[in-house]
Amino acid sequence: MPVDAYRGYGRPEGAYIAERAIDAVARHLNLDQVEVRRRNFIQSAEFPYRPYNGPAVMYDSGNYEGCLAKAMEAFNYEARSNERDQLRAKDRYRASGSRPIPICAVWRPHAGSR
């Protein structure tokens, strides 16, 4: 079974850069950051999905939209976003604090290694 370390050297930094890039795209397009993430999900009709059309990795299933919907409901995202916008109108700033958990890369050992 292919596995990889979640907290390996450089992983948090890479995830931070990726998330900040998505936020920057959202600001540039004047879209909500969650909407940008939602628009870039792998859709159910695309499974099984091979990133970059490569043979090494295949995502066989996933319900990213459903997972995000549950997380946004649990976080009460709409109410928190409205509160954030009201505070910004008063020149006060508070972030929403929502971030997905980054997935791990897949490590495949060279043939013959143990």
Steps between C-alpha positions, in 0.01 A plus 500: 500500500655835401541738792681822583569710808251779568735702719814445297754773439351771278144367494341772720685770308387363164138472616515858629624630164233304309222632724625860477510467120135389496410796722686735264311359200171550686585864576610562141176351361288663773368159608462337839802283584275199563339543157841491330579174677157359412543584129828311491383173656527176311143434387334160560476433126881533476572199726717302475727806474867502408675831581699633205388190304783310668498125559641508855207647693127442473221639720226237479225692681417806704220731602680829541186709455316307771795520737531876449125550549514316835805698610344834404181409686691395812707820483188712437692659213223722364428663838871545571556653157212743556645595838842549343353729232311707760819543702696603191239767428594641843872481411554196724654184359449136592581201280263207461769242573382227263764281338486152352731231630766438233521150361828311507707430194534138402842337538587204285830328576735404219469146378685264730527737798362385834 
